[in-house]
Amino acid sequence: MLNMSLIGMILFGSVLILPAAALVALRWAGRTGQLAHAERAALLPFDEAEPVGLMTDKTLGVPSGAVNQAVSEVTSVNLSLNSKA
Amino acid sequence: MSVPALKALFPGDVQDTAGRRAQLAEIDASCRWPVLYFFLSGLGWLLLGTLLALVTSMKLHLPDFLAESSWLTFGRVRPAHLNTVIYGFASQSAIGVCIWLMCRLCRVPLMAAGIILAANVFWNLGLTVGVVGILVGDSTAIEWLEMPAYATPILFFSYALIAVWAIITFRLRREKQLYVSQWYLLAALLWFPWLYSTAQIMLLIQPVRGVVQAAVNWWFAHNVLGLWFTPIGLAAIYYFIPKVIGRPIRSYYLSVLGFWSLALFYNWNGLHHLVGGPLPAWMITISVVASVMMLIPVIAVAINHHYTMWGHFHKLRYSPTLRFIVVGAMCYTLTSLQGVASALRSVSEVTHFTHHTIAHAHLGMYGFFTMVMFGSIYYIFPRITLREWPSQSLISAHFWACLLGLVLYVVPLSYAGVLQGLAMNTAEIPFLKVVAGTLPFLQLRTLAGLILAAGHVAFFANIVWMLCRVLGPYQQPVRMILTGTQQTAVAGK
C-alpha cells in the first residue's frame, strides 16, 4: 500500500509538477523578454573585452595577422590579479 | 544573508572595456580552485575508468584474464567502469564546465565556493563508496544504477549542494538576459535530481514489481543521457563554438526551438529499448514516436552549428577546443540519428542485445559528450590557472588518439552488431557460432581502447605538466594565452 502510494505520488508529481514548471518557465521567459530579444541574446558570450570577430583560442598556433592586442591586455589583467592574490 | 544584501555585494554590471577585462579576470580567478578540483578528480576517475574498461574489454575475448579474483570478474568490473566514467569523469567535468559557464554568462564571480568544495568532497566520497561497493559484490545489478543504496544518498547530498549554489548564482546574476546555454544548464540541473530520485525510489528504496522495473530502468538510463549529459554538452557547444571563432550563433531562434523541443520530447524516450518485451505495446510505441520526434531538436542543432561554423572551418587548425567540440557536435548528430533508427521496431529487432547498442552508447557518451568536455577543459584550464598548455604535441596526440580510437571502436562494433543480430535471428545458426563470429571485432575493440587510453595519458601528462607550472616554483617566459606574445609570469604563482 505504501509502495503504491509512493509511486502514485511520484507519477502524479511528474505528470503535474514538471509540465507546470515548464509552463511557469515559459511564462517567465515571455514576461521578462527572454524570447523577444534574440539578436541581443546571441551576443551574450561576447563583450567589450572579447568582442565579435575575435578568435579566442589559438593554442595550436597563431594565424598570420590575427594577434589581437585586446586579448593580450586581458591576460595581463589576469596576471596582475594573480600576483596580488 | 538576504538576497538584496547579497546583491549589494555585486554592484551593477560594467560597460567599459577595462571594466569588462577586470570582470572576466575576477570571474576566472574566483572559479580557479572549485573548477580545478572537479576537473582533476574527474580526470582521476577517467584514468581509473579507462583501466577498468580495458580489463572489461579484454575479458570479452580472453575470459581467463584476471579471473582468479572475484572482485575483478566481468560482472563487477564492467559496472565499475560504467559508474566511474559516468559519475566520476563525465558528471564531474560537466559540473566543472557548468560552474564556469554559469559564472561567465551570469557575469558574477563564483560565490559560496565552500559549498562547491564541499560538494566535490561528498561527490568523490559517495562515488568511492559506490565503486568499492560494486567491486566487493554489492552491486544492485540495475544498469546505470549499480552503486549500492548506501552510496547514493552521499551523491545526492553533494548534488543538492551544487543545485543550491546554482540557484544562488542565477538569482544574483548581473546579466538579466539568458543565453541559450543557460537554459540548457538550468534545465539539466532541474532534470537530474528528478530522474535520479525517481529511479532510486522506484527501483531501490520502494522497488516496483515485475516488468515495471525494466521500464523505469530504461527510462532512467536513456534519460540520464538525454536530460543530464546532453543539455550540458549542448550548452558547452552553444557557448564555445561562437566564443572561439568570434561569431554569434547562426540562428538564436533555432537554438531556442531546439531546447524546447528537447524538453518536450526526450523524457518520453527509453522504453523503445524494450521492443519485444512483455510491456503494453502503447508504452513502447510512445517511446518510438518520441524518438522519431527527436529529429526536430537534433536537426535544429545540427543546422545551427554547421552554419555557425560555415566559413570558419580553417580555425580548427589553431584551436584544440574547436577541434574537440566540432567533433563532439558531429557525433551528437550521428548518435542521435543512429538512436532514432535503432528505436524503430524493425531495426531494433536486429540490433537490440548486440554490440550495436554498445557502439551507439559510446558514440554518444564518448564521441559527443566526452569530446565536448575535453574541448571545454582545453579552453577553461588556461584561463583559471593562468598558464599556457605546456605541450602542443601532447594536445595533438590526445586529439588524434581520441578520434582514431573512437572510429575504430564505433564503426566495427556497429557493423558487428548488425551481423550479430541478423545471425541471432536465424534459428539455424548455433548461438556459440554467433558469439565466435564477434571475436575479431572484440579484439579490435580492445585495440581501440588502448588507443583511447594513450590519448588519456597524453592529456593527463599535459595537465600534470601545467600543474607543475602552477603549483611549483615558476619563472620562465610564457607564450601568452591566445596571442603568442611573450611575457614573464609571476614567480611562484
Coordinates of C-alpha atoms in Angstrom, one line a residue:
Chain A
M1 CA 0.0 0.0 0.0
L2 CA 2.8 2.3 0.9
N3 CA 4.6 1.2 -2.2
M4 CA 1.7 2.2 -4.4
S5 CA 1.0 5.5 -2.7
L6 CA 4.7 6.5 -3.1
I7 CA 4.8 5.5 -6.7
G8 CA 1.5 7.3 -7.2
M9 CA 2.9 10.4 -5.7
I10 CA 5.9 10.3 -7.9
L11 CA 3.9 9.7 -11.1
F12 CA 1.3 12.4 -10.0
G13 CA 4.1 14.8 -9.2
S14 CA 5.9 14.1 -12.5
V15 CA 2.7 14.5 -14.6
L16 CA 1.6 17.7 -12.9
I17 CA 4.7 19.4 -11.4
L18 CA 7.1 19.1 -14.4
P19 CA 4.8 20.4 -17.1
A20 CA 3.7 23.1 -14.6
A21 CA 7.3 24.1 -14.0
A22 CA 7.8 24.2 -17.8
L23 CA 4.8 26.5 -18.2
V24 CA 5.9 28.7 -15.4
A25 CA 9.4 28.9 -17.0
L26 CA 7.9 29.7 -20.4
R27 CA 5.6 32.4 -18.9
W28 CA 8.6 33.9 -17.1
A29 CA 10.6 33.9 -20.2
G30 CA 7.9 35.6 -22.2
R31 CA 7.2 38.2 -19.4
T32 CA 10.9 39.1 -19.0
G33 CA 11.6 39.4 -22.7
Q34 CA 13.8 36.3 -22.9
L35 CA 12.2 35.2 -26.1
A36 CA 11.9 38.6 -27.7
H37 CA 15.4 39.9 -28.0
A38 CA 17.1 37.1 -29.9
E39 CA 19.7 39.4 -31.5
R40 CA 20.9 40.6 -28.1
A41 CA 20.8 37.1 -26.6
A42 CA 23.0 35.8 -29.4
L43 CA 25.7 38.3 -28.5
L44 CA 25.8 37.4 -24.8
P45 CA 29.0 35.3 -25.0
F46 CA 30.8 38.4 -26.3
D47 CA 31.6 41.7 -24.6
E48 CA 33.9 44.6 -24.9
A49 CA 36.9 42.6 -23.8
E50 CA 36.2 39.6 -26.1
P51 CA 34.2 41.1 -28.9
V52 CA 32.6 39.5 -32.0
G53 CA 35.3 38.9 -34.6
L54 CA 38.0 38.0 -32.1
M55 CA 39.2 34.4 -32.1
T56 CA 39.7 33.5 -28.5
D57 CA 41.7 30.2 -28.7
K58 CA 44.8 29.9 -30.7
T59 CA 46.7 27.4 -28.6
L60 CA 48.0 25.5 -31.6
G61 CA 49.4 28.5 -33.4
V62 CA 48.6 32.0 -34.3
P63 CA 47.1 32.7 -37.8
S64 CA 49.1 35.4 -39.6
G65 CA 47.8 38.9 -38.8
A66 CA 45.4 37.7 -36.2
V67 CA 47.2 38.6 -33.0
N68 CA 44.8 40.9 -31.0
Q69 CA 46.2 43.4 -28.6
A70 CA 42.9 43.4 -26.6
V71 CA 43.3 39.8 -25.6
S72 CA 46.9 40.3 -24.6
E73 CA 45.6 43.0 -22.2
V74 CA 43.0 40.7 -20.7
T75 CA 45.8 38.3 -19.9
S76 CA 47.9 41.0 -18.4
V77 CA 45.0 41.9 -16.1
N78 CA 44.7 38.2 -15.2
L79 CA 48.4 38.0 -14.3
S80 CA 48.2 41.2 -12.3
L81 CA 45.3 39.9 -10.3
N82 CA 47.1 36.7 -9.8
S83 CA 50.2 38.4 -8.4
K84 CA 48.0 40.4 -6.0
A85 CA 46.4 37.1 -4.8
Chain B
M1 CA 22.0 37.0 4.3
S2 CA 19.1 38.3 2.3
V3 CA 19.0 38.5 -1.4
P4 CA 19.2 42.3 -1.5
A5 CA 22.1 42.3 0.9
L6 CA 23.9 39.7 -1.3
K7 CA 23.1 41.7 -4.4
A8 CA 24.7 44.8 -2.8
L9 CA 28.0 42.9 -2.8
F10 CA 27.8 42.9 -6.6
P11 CA 27.3 46.4 -7.9
G12 CA 25.8 46.9 -11.4
D13 CA 27.4 45.5 -14.5
V14 CA 30.3 47.3 -16.0
Q15 CA 30.1 48.6 -19.6
D16 CA 33.6 49.8 -20.4
T17 CA 36.4 47.6 -21.9
A18 CA 38.8 47.9 -19.0
G19 CA 36.0 47.1 -16.6
R20 CA 35.0 44.1 -18.6
R21 CA 38.5 42.8 -18.7
A22 CA 38.8 43.1 -15.0
Q23 CA 35.4 41.4 -14.6
L24 CA 36.5 38.4 -16.7
A25 CA 39.7 38.1 -14.8
E26 CA 37.8 38.3 -11.5
I27 CA 35.4 35.6 -12.6
D28 CA 38.1 33.3 -13.8
A29 CA 40.2 33.8 -10.6
S30 CA 37.1 33.0 -8.4
C31 CA 36.5 29.8 -10.3
R32 CA 40.0 28.6 -10.1
W33 CA 40.1 26.1 -7.2
P34 CA 36.5 24.8 -7.3
V35 CA 36.5 24.1 -11.0
L36 CA 40.1 22.8 -10.8
Y37 CA 39.0 20.3 -8.1
F38 CA 36.1 19.0 -10.2
F39 CA 38.3 18.7 -13.4
L40 CA 41.2 17.0 -11.6
S41 CA 39.0 14.5 -9.7
G42 CA 37.1 13.8 -12.9
L43 CA 40.4 13.1 -14.6
G44 CA 41.5 10.7 -11.9
W45 CA 38.2 8.8 -12.4
L46 CA 38.7 8.9 -16.1
L47 CA 42.0 7.1 -15.8
L48 CA 40.6 4.5 -13.4
G49 CA 37.6 4.1 -15.7
T50 CA 39.8 3.6 -18.7
L51 CA 41.8 0.9 -16.9
L52 CA 38.6 -0.9 -15.9
A53 CA 37.3 -0.5 -19.5
L54 CA 40.4 -2.2 -20.8
V55 CA 40.1 -5.1 -18.3
T56 CA 36.4 -5.5 -19.3
S57 CA 37.2 -5.4 -23.0
M58 CA 40.0 -8.0 -22.7
K59 CA 37.8 -10.3 -20.7
L60 CA 35.3 -10.5 -23.7
H61 CA 37.9 -12.3 -25.8
L62 CA 40.3 -13.6 -23.1
P63 CA 37.8 -14.9 -20.5
D64 CA 40.5 -16.3 -18.2
F65 CA 42.2 -12.9 -17.9
L66 CA 42.3 -11.9 -14.1
A67 CA 39.6 -14.5 -13.5
E68 CA 41.1 -15.6 -10.2
S69 CA 39.9 -12.6 -8.2
S70 CA 36.2 -12.4 -7.6
W71 CA 36.3 -8.6 -7.5
L72 CA 37.9 -8.5 -11.0
T73 CA 35.2 -10.7 -12.6
F74 CA 33.3 -9.3 -15.6
G75 CA 30.1 -8.8 -13.7
R76 CA 31.9 -6.4 -11.3
V77 CA 34.5 -4.7 -13.5
R78 CA 32.1 -3.7 -16.2
P79 CA 29.6 -1.8 -13.9
A80 CA 32.6 -0.3 -12.1
H81 CA 33.8 1.0 -15.4
L82 CA 30.4 2.4 -16.3
N83 CA 30.0 4.2 -12.9
T84 CA 33.5 5.6 -12.8
V85 CA 33.2 7.2 -16.2
I86 CA 29.6 8.3 -15.9
Y87 CA 29.5 9.7 -12.4
G88 CA 33.3 10.1 -11.9
F89 CA 34.5 11.7 -15.1
A90 CA 31.5 12.8 -17.1
S91 CA 29.4 14.2 -14.3
Q92 CA 32.3 15.9 -12.5
S93 CA 33.7 17.5 -15.7
A94 CA 30.1 18.5 -16.5
I95 CA 29.7 20.2 -13.2
G96 CA 33.1 22.0 -13.6
V97 CA 32.1 23.3 -17.0
C98 CA 28.6 24.2 -15.7
I99 CA 30.1 26.2 -12.8
W100 CA 32.4 28.2 -15.1
L101 CA 29.8 28.8 -17.8
M102 CA 27.2 29.9 -15.2
C103 CA 29.6 32.4 -13.7
R104 CA 30.7 33.7 -17.1
L105 CA 27.2 34.1 -18.5
C106 CA 25.7 35.5 -15.3
R107 CA 28.7 37.8 -15.1
V108 CA 29.3 37.2 -11.5
P109 CA 32.3 35.8 -9.7
L110 CA 31.9 32.4 -8.1
M111 CA 30.4 32.9 -4.6
A112 CA 30.0 30.5 -1.8
A113 CA 33.0 28.5 -3.0
G114 CA 32.8 26.5 0.2
I115 CA 29.5 24.9 -1.0
I116 CA 31.2 23.8 -4.2
L117 CA 34.2 22.5 -2.5
A118 CA 32.1 20.5 0.0
A119 CA 30.0 19.2 -2.9
N120 CA 33.2 18.0 -4.6
V121 CA 34.4 16.2 -1.4
F122 CA 31.0 14.5 -0.9
W123 CA 30.6 13.5 -4.6
N124 CA 34.0 11.8 -4.6
L125 CA 33.3 10.2 -1.2
G126 CA 30.0 8.8 -2.4
L127 CA 31.5 7.6 -5.7
T128 CA 34.4 5.9 -3.9
V129 CA 32.0 4.1 -1.6
G130 CA 29.8 3.2 -4.5
V131 CA 32.5 1.8 -6.8
V132 CA 34.2 -0.1 -4.0
G133 CA 30.7 -1.5 -3.2
I134 CA 30.3 -2.7 -6.8
L135 CA 33.8 -4.3 -6.7
V136 CA 33.1 -6.2 -3.5
G137 CA 29.9 -7.5 -4.8
D138 CA 27.2 -5.1 -3.5
S139 CA 26.1 -4.0 -7.0
T140 CA 22.3 -3.5 -7.4
A141 CA 22.5 -5.2 -10.8
I142 CA 20.4 -2.4 -12.2
E143 CA 22.0 -0.9 -15.2
W144 CA 23.3 2.7 -14.7
L145 CA 22.3 2.5 -11.1
E146 CA 24.7 -0.2 -9.9
M147 CA 26.0 1.7 -6.9
P148 CA 24.7 0.2 -3.7
A149 CA 21.9 2.0 -1.9
Y150 CA 24.2 3.1 0.9
A151 CA 26.4 5.2 -1.5
T152 CA 23.7 7.1 -3.4
P153 CA 22.5 9.4 -0.5
I154 CA 26.0 10.9 -0.3
L155 CA 26.0 11.6 -4.1
F156 CA 22.5 13.1 -3.8
F157 CA 23.6 15.4 -0.9
S158 CA 26.5 16.6 -2.9
Y159 CA 24.2 17.2 -5.9
A160 CA 21.9 19.2 -3.7
L161 CA 24.7 21.5 -2.7
I162 CA 25.5 22.2 -6.3
A163 CA 21.9 22.9 -7.1
V164 CA 21.7 25.4 -4.2
W165 CA 24.8 27.1 -5.5
A166 CA 23.4 27.3 -9.0
I167 CA 20.2 28.9 -7.7
I168 CA 22.2 31.5 -5.7
T169 CA 24.3 32.3 -8.7
F170 CA 21.3 32.6 -11.0
R171 CA 19.4 34.7 -8.5
L172 CA 22.4 37.2 -8.2
R173 CA 23.3 37.4 -11.9
R174 CA 24.3 40.7 -13.3
E175 CA 23.2 39.9 -16.8
K176 CA 19.4 39.6 -16.8
Q177 CA 19.1 38.2 -20.4
L178 CA 19.6 34.5 -20.6
Y179 CA 21.8 32.9 -23.3
V180 CA 20.6 29.5 -24.7
S181 CA 23.4 27.7 -22.8
Q182 CA 21.9 28.8 -19.5
W183 CA 18.5 27.4 -20.5
Y184 CA 20.2 24.1 -21.1
L185 CA 22.3 24.2 -17.9
L186 CA 19.4 25.2 -15.6
A187 CA 17.2 22.6 -17.1
A188 CA 19.8 19.9 -16.7
L189 CA 20.2 20.9 -13.0
L190 CA 16.5 20.5 -12.6
W191 CA 16.1 17.3 -14.5
F192 CA 18.9 15.3 -13.0
P193 CA 17.5 15.2 -9.4
W194 CA 14.1 14.3 -10.8
L195 CA 15.5 11.4 -12.8
Y196 CA 17.9 10.2 -10.1
S197 CA 15.5 10.4 -7.2
T198 CA 12.6 8.8 -9.1
A199 CA 14.7 5.9 -10.3
Q200 CA 16.2 5.4 -6.8
I201 CA 12.8 5.4 -5.1
M202 CA 11.1 3.2 -7.7
L203 CA 14.0 0.7 -8.0
L204 CA 15.9 0.6 -4.8
I205 CA 14.0 2.3 -1.9
Q206 CA 10.5 1.1 -2.6
P207 CA 11.0 -1.3 -5.6
V208 CA 8.2 -1.7 -8.0
R209 CA 7.4 -5.2 -9.2
G210 CA 8.0 -7.1 -12.4
V211 CA 8.4 -5.5 -15.8
V212 CA 7.8 -2.0 -14.4
Q213 CA 11.3 -2.3 -13.0
A214 CA 12.7 -2.7 -16.6
A215 CA 10.5 0.2 -17.8
V216 CA 11.8 2.5 -15.0
N217 CA 15.4 1.3 -15.5
W218 CA 15.4 2.1 -19.2
W219 CA 13.5 5.3 -18.7
F220 CA 16.3 6.4 -16.3
A221 CA 19.2 5.0 -18.3
H222 CA 18.1 6.7 -21.5
N223 CA 17.0 10.0 -19.9
V224 CA 20.2 10.5 -17.9
L225 CA 21.9 10.7 -21.2
G226 CA 19.3 13.0 -22.8
L227 CA 18.3 15.2 -19.9
W228 CA 21.6 15.4 -17.9
F229 CA 24.6 14.9 -20.2
T230 CA 23.1 16.1 -23.5
P231 CA 21.9 19.6 -22.2
I232 CA 25.3 20.3 -20.6
G233 CA 27.1 19.1 -23.7
L234 CA 24.9 21.3 -25.9
A235 CA 25.3 24.2 -23.6
A236 CA 29.0 24.0 -23.9
I237 CA 28.8 23.7 -27.8
Y238 CA 26.5 26.7 -28.0
Y239 CA 29.0 28.7 -25.9
F240 CA 32.3 27.6 -27.2
I241 CA 31.8 27.5 -31.0
P242 CA 30.7 31.1 -31.1
K243 CA 33.2 32.2 -28.5
V244 CA 36.2 30.6 -30.1
I245 CA 35.6 31.6 -33.7
G246 CA 34.3 35.0 -32.7
R247 CA 30.9 34.8 -34.4
P248 CA 27.4 34.7 -32.9
I249 CA 25.3 31.6 -33.3
R250 CA 23.7 31.5 -36.7
S251 CA 20.1 31.4 -35.6
Y252 CA 19.2 32.1 -32.0
Y253 CA 15.5 31.3 -32.5
L254 CA 16.5 27.9 -33.9
S255 CA 18.6 27.2 -30.7
V256 CA 15.6 28.1 -28.6
L257 CA 13.4 25.8 -30.7
G258 CA 16.0 23.0 -30.2
F259 CA 15.9 23.5 -26.4
W260 CA 12.1 23.4 -26.0
S261 CA 11.6 20.5 -28.4
L262 CA 14.3 18.5 -26.5
A263 CA 12.5 19.3 -23.3
L264 CA 9.2 18.3 -24.8
F265 CA 10.2 15.0 -26.5
Y266 CA 13.1 13.5 -24.7
N267 CA 11.6 12.3 -21.5
W268 CA 9.2 10.1 -23.4
N269 CA 12.2 8.1 -24.6
G270 CA 13.6 4.9 -23.1
L271 CA 11.0 2.2 -23.4
H272 CA 12.0 1.6 -27.0
H273 CA 14.8 -0.4 -25.5
L274 CA 12.2 -2.9 -24.6
V275 CA 10.8 -3.6 -28.0
G276 CA 9.7 -7.2 -28.0
G277 CA 9.4 -7.2 -24.2
P278 CA 6.3 -8.0 -22.1
L279 CA 5.1 -4.4 -21.9
P280 CA 1.9 -2.9 -23.2
A281 CA 2.5 -2.1 -26.9
W282 CA 1.3 1.5 -26.5
M283 CA 4.1 2.3 -24.0
I284 CA 6.8 1.2 -26.4
T285 CA 5.1 2.9 -29.3
I286 CA 5.1 6.2 -27.4
S287 CA 8.8 5.9 -26.9
V288 CA 9.3 5.0 -30.6
V289 CA 7.3 8.1 -31.7
A290 CA 9.1 10.3 -29.2
S291 CA 12.5 9.0 -30.6
V292 CA 11.5 10.0 -34.1
M293 CA 10.2 13.4 -32.9
M294 CA 13.8 13.9 -31.5
L295 CA 14.7 14.6 -35.2
I296 CA 13.4 18.1 -34.6
P297 CA 15.9 19.3 -31.9
V298 CA 18.7 17.2 -33.5
I299 CA 18.3 18.7 -36.9
A300 CA 17.8 22.2 -35.5
V301 CA 21.0 21.9 -33.5
A302 CA 23.0 20.4 -36.4
I303 CA 21.9 23.1 -38.9
N304 CA 22.7 25.8 -36.4
H305 CA 26.1 24.5 -35.5
H306 CA 27.0 23.8 -39.1
Y307 CA 26.1 27.3 -40.4
T308 CA 27.8 29.0 -37.4
M309 CA 31.0 27.2 -38.4
W310 CA 30.5 27.9 -42.1
G311 CA 33.5 29.8 -43.4
H312 CA 35.4 29.2 -40.2
F313 CA 36.5 25.6 -40.6
H314 CA 40.1 26.7 -41.1
K315 CA 40.2 27.8 -37.5
L316 CA 40.1 24.1 -36.5
R317 CA 43.9 24.2 -37.2
Y318 CA 44.6 26.6 -34.3
S319 CA 42.1 25.7 -31.6
P320 CA 42.1 22.4 -29.7
T321 CA 38.8 23.5 -28.1
L322 CA 37.2 23.9 -31.5
R323 CA 38.6 20.6 -32.8
F324 CA 37.2 18.5 -29.9
I325 CA 33.9 20.4 -29.8
V326 CA 33.2 20.3 -33.5
V327 CA 33.9 16.5 -33.5
G328 CA 31.6 16.3 -30.4
A329 CA 28.8 18.2 -32.2
M330 CA 29.1 16.0 -35.3
C331 CA 28.9 12.9 -33.1
Y332 CA 25.8 14.3 -31.4
T333 CA 24.1 14.4 -34.8
L334 CA 25.3 11.0 -35.8
T335 CA 24.5 9.2 -32.5
S336 CA 21.0 10.9 -32.4
L337 CA 20.2 9.7 -35.9
Q338 CA 21.5 6.3 -35.1
G339 CA 19.4 6.3 -32.0
V340 CA 16.3 7.3 -34.0
A341 CA 16.9 4.5 -36.4
S342 CA 17.6 2.0 -33.6
A343 CA 14.3 2.9 -31.9
L344 CA 12.3 1.7 -34.9
R345 CA 10.8 -1.8 -34.3
S346 CA 12.1 -3.3 -37.5
V347 CA 15.7 -2.1 -36.7
S348 CA 15.5 -2.9 -33.0
E349 CA 14.6 -6.5 -33.7
V350 CA 18.0 -6.9 -35.3
T351 CA 20.3 -4.5 -33.3
H352 CA 19.0 -4.9 -29.8
F353 CA 21.0 -7.3 -27.5
T354 CA 24.0 -6.8 -29.8
H355 CA 27.3 -4.9 -29.9
H356 CA 25.5 -2.3 -32.0
T357 CA 23.9 -0.8 -28.8
I358 CA 27.4 -0.7 -27.1
A359 CA 28.8 1.2 -30.1
H360 CA 25.8 3.6 -30.0
A361 CA 26.3 4.3 -26.3
H362 CA 30.0 5.0 -26.8
L363 CA 29.3 7.3 -29.8
G364 CA 27.0 9.3 -27.6
M365 CA 28.9 9.3 -24.3
Y366 CA 32.4 9.4 -25.7
G367 CA 32.1 10.8 -29.3
F368 CA 29.7 13.5 -28.3
F369 CA 29.9 14.2 -24.6
T370 CA 33.4 13.4 -23.6
M371 CA 34.9 15.1 -26.7
V372 CA 32.9 18.2 -25.8
M373 CA 34.1 18.1 -22.2
F374 CA 37.8 17.7 -23.4
G375 CA 37.3 20.7 -25.6
S376 CA 35.8 22.7 -22.8
I377 CA 38.6 21.8 -20.4
Y378 CA 41.2 22.9 -23.0
Y379 CA 39.5 26.3 -23.1
I380 CA 38.8 26.8 -19.4
F381 CA 42.0 25.3 -17.8
P382 CA 44.5 28.0 -19.1
R383 CA 42.1 30.7 -18.0
I384 CA 41.7 29.6 -14.4
T385 CA 45.4 28.5 -14.0
L386 CA 46.8 31.4 -16.0
R387 CA 49.2 29.1 -17.7
E388 CA 49.5 28.0 -21.3
W389 CA 49.2 24.4 -22.2
P390 CA 52.8 23.2 -22.0
S391 CA 52.9 20.9 -25.0
Q392 CA 51.1 21.3 -28.3
S393 CA 52.3 17.8 -29.3
L394 CA 50.5 16.2 -26.4
I395 CA 47.4 18.1 -27.3
S396 CA 47.6 16.8 -30.9
A397 CA 48.4 13.3 -29.6
H398 CA 45.3 13.4 -27.4
F399 CA 43.0 14.6 -30.1
W400 CA 44.2 12.2 -32.8
A401 CA 44.2 9.2 -30.4
C402 CA 40.7 10.0 -29.3
L403 CA 39.4 10.4 -32.8
L404 CA 41.2 7.3 -34.1
G405 CA 40.2 5.2 -31.1
L406 CA 36.6 6.4 -31.4
V407 CA 36.3 5.5 -35.1
L408 CA 38.0 2.1 -34.5
Y409 CA 35.6 1.4 -31.7
V410 CA 32.3 2.6 -33.1
V411 CA 32.4 1.6 -36.8
P412 CA 33.4 -2.1 -36.4
L413 CA 31.2 -2.6 -33.4
S414 CA 28.1 -1.1 -35.2
Y415 CA 28.7 -3.3 -38.2
A416 CA 29.4 -6.3 -36.0
G417 CA 26.2 -5.7 -34.1
V418 CA 24.1 -5.8 -37.3
L419 CA 25.8 -9.1 -38.3
Q420 CA 25.3 -10.5 -34.8
G421 CA 21.6 -9.5 -34.8
L422 CA 20.9 -11.0 -38.2
A423 CA 22.7 -14.2 -37.2
M424 CA 20.8 -14.4 -33.8
N425 CA 17.5 -14.0 -35.7
T426 CA 18.4 -17.0 -37.9
A427 CA 17.4 -20.1 -36.0
E428 CA 19.7 -22.4 -37.9
I429 CA 22.9 -20.7 -36.7
P430 CA 24.1 -22.0 -33.4
F431 CA 24.5 -19.3 -30.7
L432 CA 28.1 -20.2 -30.0
K433 CA 28.9 -19.7 -33.7
V434 CA 27.4 -16.2 -33.4
V435 CA 29.5 -15.5 -30.4
A436 CA 32.7 -16.8 -32.1
G437 CA 31.9 -14.5 -35.1
T438 CA 32.1 -11.4 -32.9
L439 CA 35.6 -12.2 -31.6
P440 CA 37.7 -10.3 -34.2
F441 CA 35.5 -7.2 -33.5
L442 CA 36.0 -7.6 -29.8
Q443 CA 39.8 -7.7 -30.3
L444 CA 39.6 -4.6 -32.4
R445 CA 37.6 -3.0 -29.6
T446 CA 40.4 -3.7 -27.1
L447 CA 42.9 -2.1 -29.6
A448 CA 40.6 0.9 -29.9
G449 CA 40.5 1.1 -26.1
L450 CA 44.3 1.1 -25.9
I451 CA 44.5 3.9 -28.4
L452 CA 41.9 5.9 -26.3
A453 CA 43.9 5.1 -23.2
A454 CA 47.1 6.5 -24.8
G455 CA 45.2 9.7 -25.6
H456 CA 44.0 10.0 -22.0
V457 CA 47.6 9.5 -20.8
A458 CA 48.8 12.3 -23.1
F459 CA 46.0 14.6 -21.7
F460 CA 47.0 13.6 -18.1
A461 CA 50.7 14.3 -18.8
N462 CA 49.9 17.7 -20.2
I463 CA 47.7 18.6 -17.2
V464 CA 50.4 17.4 -14.7
W465 CA 53.0 19.4 -16.6
M466 CA 50.8 22.5 -16.4
L467 CA 50.0 22.0 -12.7
C468 CA 53.8 21.8 -12.0
R469 CA 54.0 25.3 -13.5
V470 CA 51.1 26.5 -11.4
L471 CA 52.0 24.9 -8.1
G472 CA 55.8 24.7 -8.3
P473 CA 58.4 27.4 -8.5
Y474 CA 57.9 29.1 -11.8
Q475 CA 60.0 31.7 -13.5
Q476 CA 60.0 31.5 -17.2
P477 CA 58.6 33.4 -20.2
V478 CA 55.3 32.0 -21.2
R479 CA 53.6 32.5 -24.6
M480 CA 50.6 34.4 -23.5
I481 CA 47.3 32.7 -23.8
L482 CA 45.8 33.1 -27.2
T483 CA 48.1 35.7 -28.6
G484 CA 51.6 34.4 -29.0
T485 CA 53.1 37.4 -27.2
Q486 CA 55.9 36.9 -24.6
Q487 CA 55.5 37.9 -21.0
T488 CA 57.2 36.8 -17.9
A489 CA 54.8 35.2 -15.4
V490 CA 54.9 35.8 -11.7
A491 CA 57.3 33.6 -9.9
G492 CA 55.7 31.0 -7.6
K493 CA 52.2 31.7 -8.7

